[in-house]
Short mmCIF file of C-alpha atoms in Angstrom, two decimals:
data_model
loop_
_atom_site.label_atom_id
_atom_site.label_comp_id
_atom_site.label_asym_id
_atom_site.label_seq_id
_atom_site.Cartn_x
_atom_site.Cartn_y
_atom_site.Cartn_z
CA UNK A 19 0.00 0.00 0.00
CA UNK A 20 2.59 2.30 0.97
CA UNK A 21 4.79 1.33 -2.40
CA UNK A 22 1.59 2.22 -4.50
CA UNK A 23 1.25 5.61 -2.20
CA UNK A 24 4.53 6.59 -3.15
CA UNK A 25 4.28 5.59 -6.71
CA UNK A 26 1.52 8.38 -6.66
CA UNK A 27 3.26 11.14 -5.30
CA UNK A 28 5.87 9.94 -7.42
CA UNK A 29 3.80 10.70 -10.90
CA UNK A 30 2.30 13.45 -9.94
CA UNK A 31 3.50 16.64 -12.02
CA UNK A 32 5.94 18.16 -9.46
CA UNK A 33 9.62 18.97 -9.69
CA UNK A 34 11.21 17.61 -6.92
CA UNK A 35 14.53 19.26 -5.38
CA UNK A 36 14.77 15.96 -3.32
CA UNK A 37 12.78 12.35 -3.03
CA UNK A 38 13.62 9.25 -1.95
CA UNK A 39 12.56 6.24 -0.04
CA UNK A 40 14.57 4.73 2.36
CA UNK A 41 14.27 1.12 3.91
CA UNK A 42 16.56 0.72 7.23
CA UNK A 43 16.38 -2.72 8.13
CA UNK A 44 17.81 -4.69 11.27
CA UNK A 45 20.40 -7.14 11.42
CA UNK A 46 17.72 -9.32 12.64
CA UNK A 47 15.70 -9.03 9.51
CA UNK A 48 12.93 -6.76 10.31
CA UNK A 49 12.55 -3.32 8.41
CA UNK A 50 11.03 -0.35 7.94
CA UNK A 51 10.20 1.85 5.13
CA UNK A 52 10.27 5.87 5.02
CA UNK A 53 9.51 8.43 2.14
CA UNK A 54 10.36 12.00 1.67
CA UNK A 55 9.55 14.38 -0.83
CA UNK A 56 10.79 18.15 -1.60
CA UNK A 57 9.59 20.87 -3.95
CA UNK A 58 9.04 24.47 -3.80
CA UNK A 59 5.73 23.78 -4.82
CA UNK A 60 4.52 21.68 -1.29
CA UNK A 61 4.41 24.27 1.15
CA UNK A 62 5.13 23.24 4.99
CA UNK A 63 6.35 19.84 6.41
CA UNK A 64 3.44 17.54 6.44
CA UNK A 65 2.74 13.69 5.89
CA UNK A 66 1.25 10.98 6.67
CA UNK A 67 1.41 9.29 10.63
CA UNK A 68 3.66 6.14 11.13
CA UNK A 69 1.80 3.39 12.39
CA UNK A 70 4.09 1.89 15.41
CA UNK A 71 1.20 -1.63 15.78
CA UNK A 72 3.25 -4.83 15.49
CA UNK A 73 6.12 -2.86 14.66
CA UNK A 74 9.78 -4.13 15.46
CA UNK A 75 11.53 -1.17 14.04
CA UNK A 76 10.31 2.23 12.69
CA UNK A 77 12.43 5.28 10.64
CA UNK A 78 10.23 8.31 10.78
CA UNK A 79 10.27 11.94 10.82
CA UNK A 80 9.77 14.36 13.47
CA UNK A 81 7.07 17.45 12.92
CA UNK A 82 6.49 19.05 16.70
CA UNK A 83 5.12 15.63 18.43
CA UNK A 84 3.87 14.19 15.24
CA UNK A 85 5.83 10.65 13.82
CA UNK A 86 5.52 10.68 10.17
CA UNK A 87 6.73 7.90 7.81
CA UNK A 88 5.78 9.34 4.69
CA UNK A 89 6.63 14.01 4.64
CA UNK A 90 6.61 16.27 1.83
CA UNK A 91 7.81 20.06 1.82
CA UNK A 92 9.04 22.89 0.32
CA UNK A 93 12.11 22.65 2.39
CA UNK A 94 13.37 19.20 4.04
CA UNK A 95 16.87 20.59 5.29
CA UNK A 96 17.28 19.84 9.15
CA UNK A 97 13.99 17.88 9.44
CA UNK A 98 14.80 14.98 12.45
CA UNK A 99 14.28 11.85 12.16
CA UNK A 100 13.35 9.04 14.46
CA UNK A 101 14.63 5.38 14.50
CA UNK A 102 12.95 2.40 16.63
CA UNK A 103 15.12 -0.56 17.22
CA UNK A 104 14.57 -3.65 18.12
CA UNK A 105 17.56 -6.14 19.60
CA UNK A 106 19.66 -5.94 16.74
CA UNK A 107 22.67 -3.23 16.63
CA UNK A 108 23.45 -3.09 13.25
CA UNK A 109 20.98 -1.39 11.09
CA UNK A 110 21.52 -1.14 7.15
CA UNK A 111 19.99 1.50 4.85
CA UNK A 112 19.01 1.33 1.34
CA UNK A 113 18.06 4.07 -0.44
CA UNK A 114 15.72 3.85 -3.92
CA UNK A 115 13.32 5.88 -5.91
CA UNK A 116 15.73 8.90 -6.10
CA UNK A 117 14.20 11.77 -7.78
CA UNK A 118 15.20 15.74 -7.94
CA UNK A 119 18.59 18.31 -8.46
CA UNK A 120 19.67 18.16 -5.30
CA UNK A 121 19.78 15.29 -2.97
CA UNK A 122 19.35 15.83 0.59
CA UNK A 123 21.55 13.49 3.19
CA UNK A 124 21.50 11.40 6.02
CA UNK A 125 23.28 13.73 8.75
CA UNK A 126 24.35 11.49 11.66
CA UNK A 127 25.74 13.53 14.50
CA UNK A 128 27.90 10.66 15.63
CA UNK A 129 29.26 8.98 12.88
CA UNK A 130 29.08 11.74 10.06
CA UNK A 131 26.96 12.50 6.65
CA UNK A 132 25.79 9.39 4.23
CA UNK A 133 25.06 9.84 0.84
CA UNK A 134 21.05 9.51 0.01
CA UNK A 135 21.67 8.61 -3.58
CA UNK A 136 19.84 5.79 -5.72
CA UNK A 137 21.18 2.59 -4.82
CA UNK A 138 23.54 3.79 -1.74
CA UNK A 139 23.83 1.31 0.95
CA UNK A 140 25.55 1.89 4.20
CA UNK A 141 25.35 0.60 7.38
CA UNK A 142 25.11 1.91 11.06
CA UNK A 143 26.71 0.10 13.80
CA UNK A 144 26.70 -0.57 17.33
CA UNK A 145 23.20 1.16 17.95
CA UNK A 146 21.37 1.01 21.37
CA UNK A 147 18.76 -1.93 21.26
CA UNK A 148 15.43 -1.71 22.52
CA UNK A 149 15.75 2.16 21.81
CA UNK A 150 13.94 5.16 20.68
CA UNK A 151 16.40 7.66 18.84
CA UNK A 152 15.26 10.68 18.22
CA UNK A 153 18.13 12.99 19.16
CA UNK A 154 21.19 11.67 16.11
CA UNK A 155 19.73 11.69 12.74
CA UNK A 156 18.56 14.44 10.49
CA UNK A 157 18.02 14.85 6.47
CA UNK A 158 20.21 17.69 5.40
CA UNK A 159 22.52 19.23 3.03
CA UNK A 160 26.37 19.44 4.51
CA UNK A 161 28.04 22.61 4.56
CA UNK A 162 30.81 23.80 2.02
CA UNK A 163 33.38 23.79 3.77
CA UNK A 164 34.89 27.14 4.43
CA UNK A 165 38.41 27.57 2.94
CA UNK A 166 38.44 31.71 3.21
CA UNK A 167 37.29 34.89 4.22
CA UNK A 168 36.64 37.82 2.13
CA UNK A 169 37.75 41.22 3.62
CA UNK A 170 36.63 44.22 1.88
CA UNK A 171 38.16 48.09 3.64
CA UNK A 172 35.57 50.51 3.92
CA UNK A 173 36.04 53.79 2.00
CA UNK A 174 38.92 55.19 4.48
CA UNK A 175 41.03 51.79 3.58
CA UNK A 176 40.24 49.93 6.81
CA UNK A 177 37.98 47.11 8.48
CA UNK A 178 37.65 44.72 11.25
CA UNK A 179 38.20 40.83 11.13
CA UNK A 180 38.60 37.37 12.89
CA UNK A 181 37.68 33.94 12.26
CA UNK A 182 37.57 31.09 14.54
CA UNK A 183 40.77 29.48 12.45
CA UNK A 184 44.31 31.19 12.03
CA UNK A 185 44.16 32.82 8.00
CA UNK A 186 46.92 33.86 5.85
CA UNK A 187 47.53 37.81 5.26
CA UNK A 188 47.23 38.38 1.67
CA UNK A 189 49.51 40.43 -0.24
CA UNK A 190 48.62 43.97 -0.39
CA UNK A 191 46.73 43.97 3.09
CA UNK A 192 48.42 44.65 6.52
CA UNK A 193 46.99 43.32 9.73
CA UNK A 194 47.09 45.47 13.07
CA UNK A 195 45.99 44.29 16.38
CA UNK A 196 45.57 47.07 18.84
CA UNK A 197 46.27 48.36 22.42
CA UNK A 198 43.64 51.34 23.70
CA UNK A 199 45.55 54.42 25.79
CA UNK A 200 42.65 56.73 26.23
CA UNK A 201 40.90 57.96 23.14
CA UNK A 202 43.67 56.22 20.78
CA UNK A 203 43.59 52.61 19.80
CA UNK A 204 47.37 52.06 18.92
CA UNK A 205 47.93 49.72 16.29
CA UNK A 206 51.03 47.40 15.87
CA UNK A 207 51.22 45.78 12.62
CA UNK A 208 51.64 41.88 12.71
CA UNK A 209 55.02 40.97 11.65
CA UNK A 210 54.49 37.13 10.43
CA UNK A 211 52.53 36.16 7.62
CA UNK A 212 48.88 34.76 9.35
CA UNK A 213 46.17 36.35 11.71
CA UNK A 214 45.62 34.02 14.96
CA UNK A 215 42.52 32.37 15.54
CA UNK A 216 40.12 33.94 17.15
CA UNK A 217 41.80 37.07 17.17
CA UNK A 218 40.34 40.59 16.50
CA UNK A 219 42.50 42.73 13.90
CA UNK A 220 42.37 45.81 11.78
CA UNK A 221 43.01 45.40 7.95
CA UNK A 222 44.62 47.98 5.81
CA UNK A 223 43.95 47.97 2.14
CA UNK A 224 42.84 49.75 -0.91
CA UNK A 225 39.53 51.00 -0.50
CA UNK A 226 36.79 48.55 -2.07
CA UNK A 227 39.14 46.22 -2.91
CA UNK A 228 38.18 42.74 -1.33
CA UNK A 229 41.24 40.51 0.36
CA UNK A 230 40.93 37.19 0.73
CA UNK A 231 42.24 35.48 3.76
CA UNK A 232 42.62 31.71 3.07
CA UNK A 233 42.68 29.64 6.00
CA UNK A 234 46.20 27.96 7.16
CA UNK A 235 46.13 25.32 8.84
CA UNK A 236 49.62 24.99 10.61
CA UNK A 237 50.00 26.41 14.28
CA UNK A 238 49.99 30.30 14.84
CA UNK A 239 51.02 31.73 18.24
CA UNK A 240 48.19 33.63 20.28
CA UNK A 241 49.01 37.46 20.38
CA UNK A 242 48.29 38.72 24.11
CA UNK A 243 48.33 42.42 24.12
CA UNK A 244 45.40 42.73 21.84
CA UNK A 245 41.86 45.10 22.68
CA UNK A 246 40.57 44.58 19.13
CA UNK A 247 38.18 41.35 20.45
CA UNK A 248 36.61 38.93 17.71
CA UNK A 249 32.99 39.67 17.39
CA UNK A 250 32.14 35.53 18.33
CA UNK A 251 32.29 36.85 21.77
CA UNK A 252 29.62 40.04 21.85
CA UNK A 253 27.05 39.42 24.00
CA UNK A 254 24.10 42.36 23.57
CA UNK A 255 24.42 42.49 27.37
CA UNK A 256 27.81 44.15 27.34
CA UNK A 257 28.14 48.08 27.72
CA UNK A 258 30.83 50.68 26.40
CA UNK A 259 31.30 48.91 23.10
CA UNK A 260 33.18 50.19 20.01
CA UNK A 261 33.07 49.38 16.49
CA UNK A 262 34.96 50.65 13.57
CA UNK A 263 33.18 54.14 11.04
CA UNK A 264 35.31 55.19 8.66
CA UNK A 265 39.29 55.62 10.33
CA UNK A 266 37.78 55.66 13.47
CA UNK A 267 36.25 53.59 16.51
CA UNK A 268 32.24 54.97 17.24
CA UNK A 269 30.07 53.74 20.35
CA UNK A 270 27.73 50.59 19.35
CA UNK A 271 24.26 51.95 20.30
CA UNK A 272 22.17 48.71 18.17
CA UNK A 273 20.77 45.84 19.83
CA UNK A 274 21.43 43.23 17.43
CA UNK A 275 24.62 41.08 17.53
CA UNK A 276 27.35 42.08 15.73
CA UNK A 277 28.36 40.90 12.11
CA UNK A 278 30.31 37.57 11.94
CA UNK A 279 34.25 37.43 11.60
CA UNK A 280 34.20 41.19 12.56
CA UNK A 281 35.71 42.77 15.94
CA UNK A 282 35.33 45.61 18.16
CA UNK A 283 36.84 46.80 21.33
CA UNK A 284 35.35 47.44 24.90
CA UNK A 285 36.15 50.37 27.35
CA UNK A 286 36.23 49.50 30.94
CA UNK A 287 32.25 49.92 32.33
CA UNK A 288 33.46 51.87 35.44
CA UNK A 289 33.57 55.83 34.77
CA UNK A 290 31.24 54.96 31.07
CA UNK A 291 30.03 58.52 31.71
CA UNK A 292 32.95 59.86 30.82
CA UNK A 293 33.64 57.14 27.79
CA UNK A 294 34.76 59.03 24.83
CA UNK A 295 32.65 59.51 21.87
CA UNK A 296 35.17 58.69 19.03
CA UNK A 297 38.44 56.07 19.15
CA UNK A 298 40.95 57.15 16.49
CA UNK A 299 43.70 54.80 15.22
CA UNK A 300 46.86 55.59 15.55
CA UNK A 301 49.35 53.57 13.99
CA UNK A 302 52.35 52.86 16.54
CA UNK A 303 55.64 54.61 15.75
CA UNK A 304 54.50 56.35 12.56
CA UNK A 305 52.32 59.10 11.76
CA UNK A 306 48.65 58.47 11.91
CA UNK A 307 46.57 59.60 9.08
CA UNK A 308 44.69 61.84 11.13
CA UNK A 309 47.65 63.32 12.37
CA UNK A 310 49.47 63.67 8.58
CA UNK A 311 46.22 65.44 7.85
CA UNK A 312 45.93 67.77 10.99
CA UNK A 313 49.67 69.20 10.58
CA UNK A 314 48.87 71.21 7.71
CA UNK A 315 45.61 72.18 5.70
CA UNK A 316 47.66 71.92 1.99
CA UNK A 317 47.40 67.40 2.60
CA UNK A 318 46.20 66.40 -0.60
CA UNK A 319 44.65 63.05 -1.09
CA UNK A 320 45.43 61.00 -4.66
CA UNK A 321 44.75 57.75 -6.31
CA UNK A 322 47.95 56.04 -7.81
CA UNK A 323 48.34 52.87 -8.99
CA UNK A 324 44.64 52.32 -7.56
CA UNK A 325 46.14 53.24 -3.54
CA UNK A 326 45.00 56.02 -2.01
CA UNK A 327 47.90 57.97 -1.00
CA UNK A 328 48.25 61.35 0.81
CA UNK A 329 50.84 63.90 0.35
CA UNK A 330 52.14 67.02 2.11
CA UNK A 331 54.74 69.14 1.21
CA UNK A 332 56.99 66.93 -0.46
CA UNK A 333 56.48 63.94 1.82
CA UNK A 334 53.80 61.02 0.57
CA UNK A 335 51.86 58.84 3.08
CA UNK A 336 49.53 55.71 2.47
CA UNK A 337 46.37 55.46 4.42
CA UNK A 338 48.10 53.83 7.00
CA UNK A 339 50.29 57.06 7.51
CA UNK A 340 53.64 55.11 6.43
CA UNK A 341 55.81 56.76 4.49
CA UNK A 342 55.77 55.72 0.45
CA UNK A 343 59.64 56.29 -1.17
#
């Protein structure tokens, strides 16, 4: 009955992004059947109630305290599933009647992602017997995995990063980490060749021009005088909070969380009333660009060789405030 269900869902005229059925079956012979189908065109998670009478084993899906054995959707990604067993511990899965462009998976927390593909087999071991799982399995789509990070200075040539692995500074980018003395944020420019993980930096750049910072995956020594603090650890509970406008540090008033793979800094909470309003960068032992700019009103900014550059009197600075020969 259920075959000839599925062999109507099957032919109706629906483009399916996903559908499948899969048998899991017990290494002492009993089995069960569940079906899954996904397409724009189906609206909500819905089905048809699994029938647990006489059953030895049972692969279903999850919607609030509903058990379904046979679901449709628009969107099947990170539906759980449920799996009965019986006093076997090995439990094989078949997969057959694989329609649609892209194939969802069989996401097991504990042993990793299994292909959901017409004619895969694979088998689980070692399960719990006697058992009601409902807390392991999932249909999903894995990740890409995430090889980079895109950096992209704002128009003043700067922004804020960190990423929960160490990345390689790209050529044409510096990295600063930063030390606040009152209303400056002193910058020190990271001598080796990668960014820490999980530490906050400034990037220097060309203006609009995105930098890509692959990920390395050799060992890179923490850096501990560092305020700038990767963004993974705002809370919206935390007070006297700075993140980077233009070439300078403003107060975070929003209530959201902050942007991913970002960072900011904190001022201590005690004496906030007196916090300052603005945070300028200054770059440590050169001349910061707000500095080249304030010691005389003839700085002109250029473009050359796509870099913004500053000059005054004869001498020409980058946006960092280096020094260009």
């Amino acid at each position: 009955m259920l075959l000839g269900i599925a062999a109507t869902i099957n032919a109706m005229a629906v483009d399916y992004t996903a559908s499948a059925m899969v048998r899991v079956t017990s290494n002492t012979g009993y089995y069960s059947d569940f079906y899954y189908s996904e397409s724009a065109s189906l609206g909500a998670l819905n089905g048809n109630t699994m029938n647990f009478e006489g059953r030895n084993v049972a692969l279903y899906a999850l919607n609030g305290t509903a058990k379904l054995q046979i679901i449709e959707g628009a969107n099947l990604d990170g539906v759980q599933l449920g799996l009965m067993t019986d006093n076997g511990t090995d439990y094989t899965f078949n997969v057959s009647y694989v329609e649609g462009t892209n194939p969802l998976y069989l996401m097991d927390s504990e042993t990793g992602v299994n292909y959901l593909l017409d004619g895969t087999s694979f088998t689980i071991e070692n399960l719990p017997t006697n058992s009601t799982i409902e807390d392991r399995f999932t249909l999903g789509r894995p990740s890409a995995p995430v090889t980079g990070y895109t950096v992209t200075p704002n128009t003043a040539g700067y922004a804020t990063f960190s990423a929960a692995e160490a990345t390689e500074i790209p050529t044409g980018a510096t990295a600063y980490t930063g030390t606040i003395s009152g209303e400056e944020l002193l910058l020190n420019q990271i001598t080796g060749n990668y960014v820490p993980a999980n530490t906050g930096v400034i990037v220097a750049g060309v203006a609009g021009t995105p930098y890509n910072f692959a990920i390395y995956n050799g060992s890179v020594a923490a850096i501990d005088d560092n305020d700038l603090k990767a963004t993974s650890t705002y809370n919206t509970s935390m007070e006297n909070v700075f993140v980077l406008k233009g070439d300078a540090f403003l107060e975070y008033v929003g209530t959201n969380a902050l942007a991913a793979n970002k960072a900011y800094i904190q001022l201590p909470v005690a004496g906030s009333n007196n916090a300052p309003k603005r945070i300028r960068m200054v770059i440590n032992g050169t001349t910061a660009v707000d500095n080249v700019e304030a010691e005389s009103a003839k700085a002109e900014k250029f473009v050359e060789d796509g870099q913004v550059l500053i000059k005054r009197g004869e001498i020409i600075y980058n946006v960092q405030g280096q020094i260009v020969k």
